[in-house]
CSV table of C-alpha atoms in Angstrom, one decimal:
chain,number,residue,atom,x,y,z
A,137,MET,CA,-211.6,-26.7,-73.8
A,138,ARG,CA,-210.1,-25.0,-76.7
A,139,GLY,CA,-207.1,-26.7,-78.2
A,140,GLU,CA,-203.8,-25.0,-79.0
A,141,VAL,CA,-202.5,-24.3,-82.5
A,142,ARG,CA,-199.1,-25.9,-82.6
A,143,GLY,CA,-196.5,-25.2,-85.3
A,144,GLN,CA,-195.2,-28.0,-87.5
A,145,SER,CA,-192.2,-29.8,-86.3
A,146,SER,CA,-189.1,-29.8,-88.5
A,147,PHE,CA,-188.2,-33.5,-87.7
A,148,SER,CA,-190.4,-36.6,-88.0
A,149,LEU,CA,-189.9,-40.3,-88.0
A,150,VAL,CA,-193.2,-41.0,-89.8
A,151,GLN,CA,-193.0,-42.6,-93.2
A,152,PRO,CA,-195.6,-42.3,-96.0
A,153,ALA,CA,-196.5,-46.0,-95.5
A,154,GLN,CA,-197.7,-45.2,-92.0
A,155,ARG,CA,-200.2,-42.7,-93.3
A,156,VAL,CA,-201.9,-44.9,-95.9
A,157,PRO,CA,-204.6,-47.0,-94.2
A,158,GLN,CA,-203.9,-50.7,-94.1
A,159,GLY,CA,-207.2,-51.5,-95.9
A,160,HIS,CA,-206.7,-48.9,-98.7
A,161,PRO,CA,-207.0,-50.4,-102.2
A,162,ILE,CA,-203.8,-48.8,-103.3
A,163,ARG,CA,-201.9,-51.2,-101.1
A,164,ARG,CA,-203.3,-54.2,-103.1
A,165,ILE,CA,-202.6,-52.4,-106.4
A,166,LYS,CA,-199.0,-51.7,-105.2
A,167,ALA,CA,-198.4,-55.3,-104.4
A,168,LEU,CA,-199.7,-56.3,-107.9
A,169,ALA,CA,-197.5,-53.7,-109.6
A,170,ASP,CA,-194.4,-54.6,-107.6
A,171,ALA,CA,-194.9,-58.3,-108.6
A,172,GLN,CA,-195.3,-57.4,-112.2
A,173,LEU,CA,-192.2,-55.2,-112.1
A,174,ALA,CA,-190.1,-57.9,-110.5
A,175,ALA,CA,-191.0,-60.2,-113.4
A,176,LEU,CA,-189.9,-57.5,-115.9
A,177,SER,CA,-186.6,-56.8,-114.1
A,178,PRO,CA,-184.5,-58.9,-116.6
A,179,VAL,CA,-186.0,-56.8,-119.4
A,180,PHE,CA,-185.0,-53.6,-117.6
A,181,ASP,CA,-181.5,-55.0,-117.1
A,182,ALA,CA,-181.1,-55.6,-120.8
A,183,MET,CA,-182.5,-52.1,-121.7
A,184,TYR,CA,-180.1,-50.0,-119.6
A,185,SER,CA,-176.4,-49.6,-119.9
A,186,GLY,CA,-174.1,-50.0,-116.8
A,187,LYS,CA,-172.4,-46.8,-117.7
A,188,GLY,CA,-173.5,-43.2,-117.6
A,189,ARG,CA,-175.8,-41.1,-115.4
A,190,PRO,CA,-178.5,-43.1,-113.7
A,191,SER,CA,-182.0,-42.4,-115.0
A,192,ILE,CA,-185.3,-42.5,-113.2
A,193,PRO,CA,-185.8,-46.2,-112.4
A,194,PRO,CA,-188.2,-47.8,-114.9
A,195,GLU,CA,-190.1,-49.3,-112.0
A,196,VAL,CA,-190.9,-45.8,-110.7
A,197,LEU,CA,-191.8,-44.6,-114.2
A,198,LEU,CA,-194.3,-47.3,-114.8
A,199,LYS,CA,-195.8,-47.1,-111.3
A,200,ALA,CA,-196.1,-43.3,-111.8
A,201,CYS,CA,-197.9,-44.0,-115.1
A,202,LEU,CA,-200.3,-46.2,-113.2
A,203,LEU,CA,-200.9,-43.4,-110.7
A,204,ILE,CA,-201.6,-41.1,-113.6
A,205,ALA,CA,-204.2,-43.5,-114.9
A,206,LEU,CA,-205.8,-44.4,-111.6
A,207,TYR,CA,-206.1,-40.8,-110.3
A,208,SER,CA,-206.7,-39.0,-113.6
A,209,VAL,CA,-203.5,-36.9,-113.3
A,210,ARG,CA,-203.5,-34.6,-116.3
A,211,SER,CA,-199.7,-34.3,-116.9
A,212,GLU,CA,-196.2,-35.2,-115.8
A,213,ARG,CA,-196.0,-31.7,-114.3
A,214,GLN,CA,-199.2,-32.2,-112.2
A,215,LEU,CA,-197.8,-35.5,-111.1
A,216,ARG,CA,-194.6,-33.8,-110.0
A,217,GLU,CA,-196.6,-31.3,-108.1
A,218,ARG,CA,-198.7,-34.1,-106.4
A,219,LEU,CA,-195.5,-35.8,-105.3
A,220,GLU,CA,-194.7,-32.7,-103.2
A,221,TYR,CA,-197.7,-33.1,-100.9
A,222,ASP,CA,-199.5,-36.4,-101.6
A,223,LEU,CA,-198.3,-39.1,-99.2
A,224,LEU,CA,-200.2,-41.8,-101.0
A,225,PHE,CA,-198.3,-41.1,-104.2
A,226,ARG,CA,-195.0,-41.2,-102.3
A,227,PHE,CA,-195.9,-44.5,-100.6
A,228,PHE,CA,-196.9,-46.0,-104.0
A,229,LEU,CA,-193.6,-44.9,-105.6
A,230,ASP,CA,-191.5,-46.0,-102.6
A,231,MET,CA,-190.3,-42.4,-102.0
A,232,GLY,CA,-189.3,-41.0,-98.6
A,233,LEU,CA,-190.6,-37.7,-97.4
A,234,ASP,CA,-187.4,-35.9,-98.0
A,235,GLU,CA,-186.6,-37.4,-101.4
A,236,PRO,CA,-186.9,-34.9,-104.2
A,237,GLY,CA,-189.5,-35.6,-106.9
A,238,PHE,CA,-188.3,-36.1,-110.5
A,239,ASP,CA,-188.1,-33.5,-113.2
A,240,ALA,CA,-191.2,-33.6,-115.4
A,241,SER,CA,-189.3,-33.3,-118.7
A,242,SER,CA,-186.9,-36.1,-117.6
A,243,PHE,CA,-189.9,-38.2,-116.7
A,244,ALA,CA,-191.4,-37.7,-120.1
A,245,LYS,CA,-188.2,-38.5,-121.9
A,246,ASN,CA,-187.5,-41.7,-119.9
A,247,LYS,CA,-191.1,-42.8,-120.2
A,248,GLN,CA,-190.8,-42.6,-124.0
A,249,ARG,CA,-187.9,-45.1,-123.8
A,250,LEU,CA,-190.3,-47.6,-122.1
A,251,LEU,CA,-193.0,-47.0,-124.6
A,252,GLU,CA,-190.6,-47.6,-127.6
A,253,ALA,CA,-189.3,-50.8,-126.0
A,254,ASP,CA,-192.9,-52.1,-125.5
A,255,VAL,CA,-192.3,-52.5,-121.8
A,256,ALA,CA,-195.1,-50.2,-120.8
A,257,ARG,CA,-197.6,-52.4,-122.7
A,258,ARG,CA,-196.3,-55.5,-121.1
A,259,PHE,CA,-196.6,-54.0,-117.7
A,260,PHE,CA,-200.1,-52.8,-118.1
A,261,GLU,CA,-201.3,-56.0,-119.8
A,262,GLY,CA,-199.8,-57.9,-116.9
A,263,MET,CA,-201.5,-55.6,-114.4
A,264,VAL,CA,-204.9,-56.0,-116.1
A,265,GLY,CA,-204.4,-59.8,-116.3
A,266,HIS,CA,-203.7,-60.1,-112.6
A,267,ALA,CA,-206.6,-57.8,-111.7
A,268,LYS,CA,-209.0,-59.9,-113.9
A,269,GLY,CA,-207.6,-63.1,-112.4
A,270,GLN,CA,-208.3,-61.9,-108.9
A,271,GLY,CA,-211.8,-60.5,-109.7
A,272,LEU,CA,-210.8,-56.9,-109.1
A,273,MET,CA,-212.2,-55.5,-112.4
A,274,SER,CA,-215.7,-54.7,-113.5
A,275,ALA,CA,-217.0,-54.1,-117.0
A,276,GLU,CA,-219.9,-52.1,-115.5
A,277,HIS,CA,-218.8,-48.7,-116.8
A,278,PHE,CA,-215.9,-47.4,-118.8
A,279,THR,CA,-215.1,-43.8,-120.0
A,280,VAL,CA,-212.6,-42.6,-122.4
A,281,ASP,CA,-211.2,-39.0,-122.5
A,282,GLY,CA,-209.8,-38.2,-125.9
A,283,THR,CA,-209.0,-34.6,-125.2
A,284,TYR,CA,-205.3,-35.0,-124.7
A,285,PRO,CA,-203.3,-32.8,-127.2
A,286,SER,CA,-200.8,-35.5,-128.0
A,287,GLY,CA,-203.6,-37.6,-129.5
A,288,GLU,CA,-203.4,-40.3,-126.8
A,289,CYS,CA,-206.5,-41.6,-125.2
A,290,ARG,CA,-206.7,-42.7,-121.6
A,291,GLY,CA,-209.5,-44.8,-120.3
A,292,ARG,CA,-210.8,-45.0,-116.8
A,293,ALA,CA,-213.2,-47.5,-115.3
A,294,THR,CA,-215.7,-46.0,-112.9
């Protein structure tokens, strides 16, 4: 029997976490990242003023940088685009389906603050340390792409 094409509903109670399989590795990585970010919370408190307009939370910025590294996202603009349709990315960043993505230029500016404060290094070193400690890393193969115009290099284990 031929099925019917149904239009999309305009209302749903499904959350991104319900669409990411329970056994998907991103769930384990998210737990590690959240634990590392919780440990850095006092550092974030000291970095940000209690006054002014709220920025993109540093936790979101750092987890977004982790997604960029894990999924070889080429730019902040491409990350912004992926947030529009990739439920896994929304799950990882604790974003709801109707929550707007961040502006790419604001992301880049706020990320720079974390780099200058050396928080990004601490976060990534902590993530690597936890991953090594739990036997989640392999030294079997590593590639580096040095083609980024800014001169930065990003490595990716494969």
